[in-house]
Amino acid sequence: MGQSSSSSGRRQSNSSSYPGQQRRAPPPPQQQQQQQQSRPPPRSSGVHPGTRATRQPGAYSTSGGRTPGQNGRRPDQQLYEVRIPAGVRGGQTFQVEINGNRVNVRCPDGMRSGQNLRISLPSQGNNNQPQRQAYMVTIPTGVSPGEQFRVMVNGQELMVTCPPNARPGTNVRIFPPEPAQNPSTPSGGAADRPQIQTFEVQVPAGVMPGQPFALIANGQRVLVTCPSTAGPGQRIRFQLPVGGGGGSGGTTQIQGVKLSYDKDGWTRCIDPSDQKFHWVLSQTDETTRRNSTESKEDDTKFDPLKYAIMRRINFNGNGRVPGQAEGNIMRHGVHMEVALATEVPSECIVERPKYGDHAAGGGNTGPLFTHADLARVHSGNFASKLEWFREACLKLRTPWEDEHSFIFVRRSHLMEDSVKSIMMLKTDQLRNMFRFEFIGEPGIDAGGVAREWFQLVSEQLFHPDFGLWQYSAVNQMCMQINANSGLANADHLLYFRFTGRVLGKALFDGQLVSAHMIRHLYKHLLGWPLMFEDIEMIDNEVYKSLLQMFEYQGDIEDLCLDFTVTEECMGETKVIELIDNGAEVDITNDNLKQFLEESLKYRVCERVKDQLRELLIGFYEVVPEALMLVFDFQEVELVMCGMPHIEMEDWLTHTEYMGAYETKKANHQVTSWFWEVVGEYDEELRARLLQFVTGTSGVPAQGFAYLQGNDGNIRKFCINSISVSSSLFPRAHTCFNRIDLPLYTSKQQLKDKLTLAVQMECTGFDID
């Protein structure tokens, strides 16, 4: 990469840049208008060094006149970010209030209301916060994982929970609660940071020693492990960070916590022992008591409604995505495995960026977002989540004056140049502001060139002819990873890493991509549990076959099956063993559970594990994984692909009816209510209804008349009647684009149940 000359502002090439490449770095958008006023008019002929005639494909990053050691601004200046008010146009002045002072701000030409603008003002003093003090303690003899033990730190007695997989003699790091603060403590001190609070709860009936249970503490769902020395009815204590700034001077208090279980389904909880999110299958008290008395023989039965797995990515060394930009593009030292959903914790901390004093404001040293922030945002509606996510990305973005990147590509070699440019950037440069340029074209990237680049690149990447992706066997509107992508492209893993970076950068910058992925891939992006029903969206025939095996009442050994699956590849049949020597292991009633579990792992992950690993790592190089926790998998599709344009008349015209609705069709009382309710929905709810019934928010370019089913044939949107006694809520059959709509007795009843069904299909955080 080249470096900027401090005297001329021109980029000087070195051994890693392109020969003869020399150009002046464009100023930040806020300064362009002022500089244009003093610029001489362009010449009508002649080529200056570094003009479009001499540019070569590639990418480089440069600073906007940053003085070394000053992070791009004077030490007595503070950077702020403000939003341009409604009605303000370029060149107009508006007022904002910062630190109690009214400031006049001029809207730069080319910017409009709703956009964010960075301004600098004299600093108000040093707001640096001291780091929280960490202490190492040794686990005493006789303490098992989940048990609590006492330690003394700075004269303060603390209760510490032994982490999982730890044993006596192991050193663990703890962060004691902050001492009481004087009311005169300045803002930005310890009083503003989360405090540690002790809670006390009674172990519920049916919970055995060492068994985790969920409860609500401080408005958050928390996963607590019952100590080995405790039992039902006994009271235990645990500690949890709570918001600072309030309370009673920072002293710990014991508060009663009401036990509250979820309905059946998966939900995320905070485990106080590691301060990470864990997936748990919620149970009622009755279910808990029943499970505690059930025989162990029941564990040999496969439960498609409760068994769930997750991918776990293990990075080398410090657990973060490495930041190389050369060599093997970071494939070494990173591997992915499949584990039970309950065994894979999710990071819930978003660290401050490298340029935190610019992007996040002030001199704060703590996390940018914690589990409390993520849980609070997740409980909001889609619009509030999206607004928060956009603001979070702005805080993580590298300011223009610190560093920005230019991407030069040839339209005739779009994919080749784009891969070369994006993959030569280091990880921390992926959050720079990008400026795209098609070499030889006069366009200036004020947003339009970037939109075109993301659209064109995503179209080519996901096109089946490119070999990386293929149409879903269930829904032709969705794309799934091609398991044989290596045959089409020897560098296919590099391209999947590139695809991950493109998807992550598009989401980070608020751009859209021209591809809808199959549902379980969005779950992988979010770190969601993958269940048996997810196979249906991948291959309906395989799903039905496995379901028949699960429901088989006889001796399954009579079917003469083994632990293998067959795959078609370039006209040849390959036999894949699901376990070691799987061809030699017959499926019996005793090991059927293992076969179904291994089949789930293979279909949703192992079959494309290498490609999936590269895709996820490339994505997380741009967007922190923890930041994605606020969305569900349906919302992520809407954010990445945009709200679909749904023509209600087209939808209504090309809908089929079954059962009691077949005769009167849209004129039946219930279907008439249905269309009235859908007509009252906003764009988000209509898109969610489409996702609920078809599996994706995408609409064919030709309209609803060309919706396809799992067999590739046209299967129009269909409404089928069922009785309310058979199901109180609507049911969806995504393979057939069909919704089973109960025969409701009122429009309000239909609206309540339908809205709840399309909004609550996803599970996630539980905040009571």
Coordinates of N, CA and C in Angstrom, one line a residue, residues 532 535-536 539-551 710 735-736:
F532 N -34.4 -29.6 12.8 CA -34.7 -30.6 11.8 C -35.5 -30.0 10.6
I535 N -34.1 -28.6 7.2 CA -33.7 -29.5 6.1 C -34.8 -29.3 5.0
E536 N -36.0 -29.1 5.4 CA -37.1 -29.0 4.4 C -36.8 -27.9 3.4
D539 N -33.8 -29.4 1.0 CA -34.3 -30.5 0.1 C -35.5 -31.1 0.7
N540 N -36.7 -30.9 0.1 CA -37.9 -31.4 0.6 C -38.0 -32.9 0.6
E541 N -37.5 -33.5 -0.5 CA -37.5 -34.9 -0.6 C -36.7 -35.6 0.5
V542 N -35.5 -35.1 0.7 CA -34.7 -35.6 1.8 C -35.4 -35.5 3.2
Y543 N -36.0 -34.3 3.4 CA -36.7 -34.0 4.6 C -37.8 -35.0 4.8
K544 N -38.6 -35.3 3.8 CA -39.8 -36.2 3.9 C -39.3 -37.6 4.2
S545 N -38.2 -38.0 3.5 CA -37.6 -39.3 3.7 C -37.1 -39.5 5.2
L546 N -36.4 -38.5 5.7 CA -36.0 -38.6 7.1 C -37.1 -38.6 8.1
L547 N -38.2 -37.9 7.7 CA -39.3 -37.8 8.6 C -40.0 -39.2 8.6
Q548 N -40.1 -39.9 7.5 CA -40.7 -41.2 7.4 C -39.9 -42.2 8.3
M549 N -38.6 -42.1 8.3 CA -37.7 -42.9 9.1 C -38.0 -42.7 10.6
F550 N -38.1 -41.4 10.9 CA -38.4 -41.0 12.3 C -39.7 -41.6 12.8
E551 N -40.7 -41.6 11.9 CA -42.1 -42.0 12.3 C -42.3 -43.5 12.0
N710 N -41.3 -26.2 -4.8 CA -40.1 -27.0 -4.5 C -39.7 -27.8 -5.7
C735 N -43.0 -25.1 0.9 CA -42.7 -25.8 -0.3 C -43.8 -25.6 -1.4
F736 N -45.0 -25.3 -0.9 CA -46.1 -25.2 -1.8 C -46.7 -23.8 -1.9

